[in-house]
C-alpha atoms as one frame of an Amber mdcrd trajectory, in Angstrom:
protein
 -20.696   4.050   6.910 -21.171   0.675   5.232 -19.768   2.115   2.018 -16.668
   3.400   3.821 -16.150   0.031   5.496 -16.384  -1.736   2.132 -13.840   0.629
   0.568 -11.474   0.084   3.491 -11.768  -3.694   3.088 -10.880  -3.327  -0.601
  -7.926  -1.064   0.179  -6.654  -3.486   2.841  -6.942  -6.371   0.380  -4.989
  -4.446  -2.248  -2.221  -3.521   0.192  -2.025  -7.152   1.306  -1.668  -8.238
  -2.341   1.484  -6.151  -2.801   4.900  -7.767  -2.624   6.390  -7.838   0.864
   8.830  -5.004   0.183   6.114  -2.811  -1.381   3.705  -3.524   1.470   6.461
  -2.646   3.950   7.115   0.668   2.196   3.420   1.582   2.246   3.065   0.664
   5.925   6.137   2.736   6.775   4.956   5.727   4.721   1.551   5.886   6.390
   2.877   5.345   9.904   1.340   1.930  10.369   4.740   0.333  10.961   8.099
   1.950  11.500  10.389  -1.020  12.006  11.227  -1.695   8.369  14.659  -0.824
   7.020  15.594  -0.396   3.399  19.329  -1.128   3.407  19.671  -0.634  -0.331
  18.389   2.917  -0.033  15.526   2.100  -2.378  12.615   3.128  -0.156  11.423
   5.933  -2.442  11.592   3.751  -5.542   9.748   0.878  -3.885   7.104   3.245
  -2.506   6.483   4.754  -5.962   6.201   1.280  -7.486   3.737   0.304  -4.754
   1.594   3.375  -5.407   1.495   2.627  -9.146   0.499  -0.977  -8.416  -2.185
   0.171  -5.982  -3.692   2.599  -8.498  -4.171  -0.298 -10.929  -5.653  -2.529
  -8.238  -7.992   0.212  -7.041  -9.256   0.762 -10.582 -10.025  -2.961 -10.952
 -11.860  -3.059  -7.623 -13.806   0.151  -8.258 -12.127   2.186  -5.526 -12.254
   5.858  -6.444  -9.045   7.872  -6.059  -8.896  11.616  -5.878
């Protein structure tokens, strides 16, 4: 349980380190927030960029991805 809590803290920190638009896309994708609009129609692009950024951050923080 402590290990899971530590991983979640690391994940939260990584998400918070994203740019505002990337963080918004991630929060929308995972149902944490649904009020964000992407008027340029670039939601998918921003979400993919956010996931790539997160994979790099997770690797640096030692968060395993499967």
